[in-house]
Short mmCIF file of C-alpha atoms in Angstrom, two decimals:
data_model
loop_
_atom_site.label_atom_id
_atom_site.label_comp_id
_atom_site.label_asym_id
_atom_site.label_seq_id
_atom_site.Cartn_x
_atom_site.Cartn_y
_atom_site.Cartn_z
CA UNK L 170 111.81 115.65 116.32
CA UNK L 171 114.60 117.55 118.51
CA UNK L 172 117.24 115.12 117.73
CA UNK L 173 116.67 115.74 113.60
CA UNK L 174 115.76 112.42 113.24
CA UNK L 175 112.46 110.89 111.90
CA UNK L 176 109.88 110.03 114.11
CA UNK L 177 109.28 106.20 113.95
CA UNK L 178 105.57 106.18 114.18
CA UNK L 179 105.65 108.98 111.40
CA UNK L 180 107.95 106.81 109.24
CA UNK L 181 105.41 104.13 109.92
CA UNK L 182 102.47 105.97 108.33
CA UNK L 183 104.79 106.78 105.37
CA UNK L 184 104.73 103.38 103.99
CA UNK L 185 101.01 101.43 104.84
CA UNK L 186 102.02 97.91 105.11
CA UNK L 187 99.29 95.12 106.29
CA UNK L 188 99.87 91.21 106.34
CA UNK L 189 97.46 88.63 106.94
CA UNK L 190 97.70 84.42 106.61
CA UNK L 191 95.33 81.68 107.15
CA UNK L 192 94.64 78.02 106.48
CA UNK L 193 92.29 76.94 103.55
CA UNK L 194 91.46 73.06 103.61
CA UNK L 195 92.31 72.79 99.31
CA UNK L 196 95.68 72.14 97.92
CA UNK L 197 98.08 75.04 97.08
CA UNK L 198 97.54 74.36 93.21
CA UNK L 199 93.78 74.97 93.49
CA UNK L 200 94.04 77.94 96.17
CA UNK L 201 96.61 79.47 93.70
CA UNK L 202 94.97 79.16 90.29
CA UNK L 203 91.50 80.76 92.41
CA UNK L 204 93.17 83.55 93.24
CA UNK L 205 95.61 84.13 90.15
CA UNK L 206 91.86 84.34 88.23
CA UNK L 207 91.68 88.13 88.94
CA UNK L 208 88.22 87.97 87.10
CA UNK L 209 87.09 85.77 90.28
CA UNK L 210 88.02 88.44 92.92
CA UNK L 211 84.37 90.08 93.42
CA UNK L 212 83.66 86.69 94.78
CA UNK L 213 85.89 86.90 97.67
CA UNK L 214 86.81 90.81 97.54
CA UNK L 215 84.36 93.17 98.47
CA UNK L 216 85.67 96.16 97.51
CA UNK L 217 85.64 95.39 93.75
CA UNK L 218 82.92 97.61 91.39
CA UNK L 219 83.88 95.83 88.27
CA UNK L 220 87.34 93.82 86.60
CA UNK L 221 88.20 92.37 83.64
CA UNK L 222 91.32 90.72 82.21
CA UNK L 223 92.80 93.11 79.49
CA UNK L 224 96.43 91.28 78.48
CA UNK L 225 98.47 88.72 79.10
CA UNK L 226 99.01 85.47 81.03
CA UNK L 227 101.11 84.90 84.17
CA UNK L 228 103.56 86.92 84.85
CA UNK L 229 102.75 90.26 82.59
CA UNK L 230 98.97 89.66 82.87
CA UNK L 231 97.25 92.56 83.12
CA UNK L 232 93.57 93.69 84.86
CA UNK L 233 91.42 96.88 84.73
CA UNK L 234 90.06 97.16 87.68
CA UNK L 235 87.52 99.66 89.86
CA UNK L 236 87.38 99.72 93.37
CA UNK L 237 84.99 101.40 95.74
CA UNK L 238 86.54 104.81 96.96
CA UNK L 239 84.93 107.78 99.09
CA UNK L 240 81.22 108.38 98.86
CA UNK L 241 80.98 105.14 96.72
CA UNK L 242 82.71 106.54 93.72
CA UNK L 243 84.50 104.02 91.56
CA UNK L 244 88.46 104.34 91.56
CA UNK L 245 90.68 103.00 89.18
CA UNK L 246 92.69 100.07 90.38
CA UNK L 247 94.59 98.21 87.35
CA UNK L 248 97.00 96.13 88.21
CA UNK L 249 99.77 93.87 86.69
CA UNK L 250 101.02 90.52 87.69
CA UNK L 251 104.75 90.81 88.42
CA UNK L 252 105.51 87.45 90.19
CA UNK L 253 104.13 84.44 89.38
CA UNK L 254 104.92 80.72 90.51
CA UNK L 255 102.24 78.50 90.08
CA UNK L 256 101.19 77.18 93.60
CA UNK L 257 103.81 78.98 95.74
CA UNK L 258 103.49 82.93 94.98
CA UNK L 259 101.77 85.44 92.88
CA UNK L 260 102.80 89.28 93.13
CA UNK L 261 101.36 92.08 91.87
CA UNK L 262 101.86 96.24 91.22
CA UNK L 263 98.89 98.27 91.14
CA UNK L 264 99.43 100.73 87.85
CA UNK L 265 96.46 103.06 88.10
CA UNK L 266 94.72 104.95 90.70
CA UNK L 267 96.02 107.46 93.70
CA UNK L 268 97.67 104.85 95.56
CA UNK L 269 99.65 101.95 93.78
CA UNK L 270 100.00 99.19 96.34
CA UNK L 271 102.04 95.92 95.61
CA UNK L 272 100.31 92.89 97.08
CA UNK L 273 102.45 89.40 97.12
CA UNK L 274 100.36 86.03 98.16
CA UNK L 275 102.32 83.17 99.36
CA UNK L 276 101.05 79.81 99.24
CA UNK L 277 102.82 76.94 101.26
CA UNK L 278 101.36 73.51 101.79
CA UNK L 279 100.33 72.33 105.58
CA UNK L 280 98.66 69.68 107.29
CA UNK L 281 95.10 69.96 105.94
CA UNK L 282 95.23 72.44 103.11
CA UNK L 283 97.46 75.50 102.31
CA UNK L 284 98.57 78.53 104.09
CA UNK L 285 97.85 81.40 102.32
CA UNK L 286 99.69 84.97 103.44
CA UNK L 287 98.76 88.35 101.58
CA UNK L 288 100.73 91.35 102.01
CA UNK L 289 100.28 94.52 100.68
CA UNK L 290 102.66 97.91 101.09
CA UNK L 291 102.11 101.08 99.64
CA UNK L 292 104.45 104.36 99.63
CA UNK L 293 103.34 107.31 99.66
CA UNK L 294 104.63 111.01 99.77
CA UNK L 295 104.14 114.44 99.99
CA UNK L 296 100.26 115.58 100.49
CA UNK L 297 98.99 111.78 99.73
CA UNK L 298 101.16 110.89 102.89
CA UNK L 299 99.81 113.87 104.96
CA UNK L 300 96.05 113.50 104.08
CA UNK L 301 95.75 109.87 103.02
CA UNK L 302 97.61 107.30 104.90
CA UNK L 303 95.26 106.64 107.84
CA UNK L 304 92.71 105.85 105.40
CA UNK L 305 95.26 103.79 103.29
CA UNK L 306 96.25 101.94 106.18
CA UNK L 307 92.64 101.01 107.28
CA UNK L 308 91.89 99.66 103.41
CA UNK L 309 94.93 97.67 103.41
CA UNK L 310 93.96 96.09 106.75
CA UNK L 311 90.74 95.36 105.25
CA UNK L 312 92.07 94.01 102.20
CA UNK L 313 94.22 91.29 103.60
CA UNK L 314 91.50 89.88 106.20
CA UNK L 315 89.56 89.13 103.09
CA UNK L 316 91.41 85.93 103.09
CA UNK L 317 88.78 84.86 105.46
CA UNK L 318 85.70 85.40 102.66
CA UNK L 319 88.50 83.30 100.26
CA UNK L 320 88.44 80.61 102.85
CA UNK L 321 84.71 80.61 103.18
CA UNK L 322 84.45 80.25 99.50
CA UNK L 323 86.90 77.60 98.55
CA UNK L 324 85.75 75.69 101.67
CA UNK L 325 82.19 75.76 100.76
CA UNK L 326 82.73 74.97 97.30
CA UNK L 327 83.37 71.18 95.65
CA UNK L 328 87.08 70.71 96.30
CA UNK L 329 87.51 70.33 92.46
CA UNK L 330 87.04 74.32 92.60
#
């Protein structure tokens, strides 16, 4: 801008972020366990093409994951669990692919079940910032709203899931 400061809207686009919360009629431990098992992701996250657990357990666990990219092409989106507090918090860092978001799930006991909040953020620089920010923001918005599907899956299953 003429003042020499960054335009705030452009700054937002440089770091796409999304957050969404739902309440699920299941206890925090059950919801956490389901989300923490990355191989169950395709049951509630529509963009996963394939996923498998490749190493570790809890913090440090790694998953090889492919997600659907432009024109149906598979894009690597492997991730590592970077924060693991059973029943409370699960964090991950994407370690492969053109965009490597950080994600966090927070689980809180509330009347009637568990409040789950899913947050995603990615830093884009250079050409990626220019060319991909809008697409990444739309993908992240869609990703966090997958909590609606998670609620459907868990609430339609016997409570022991």
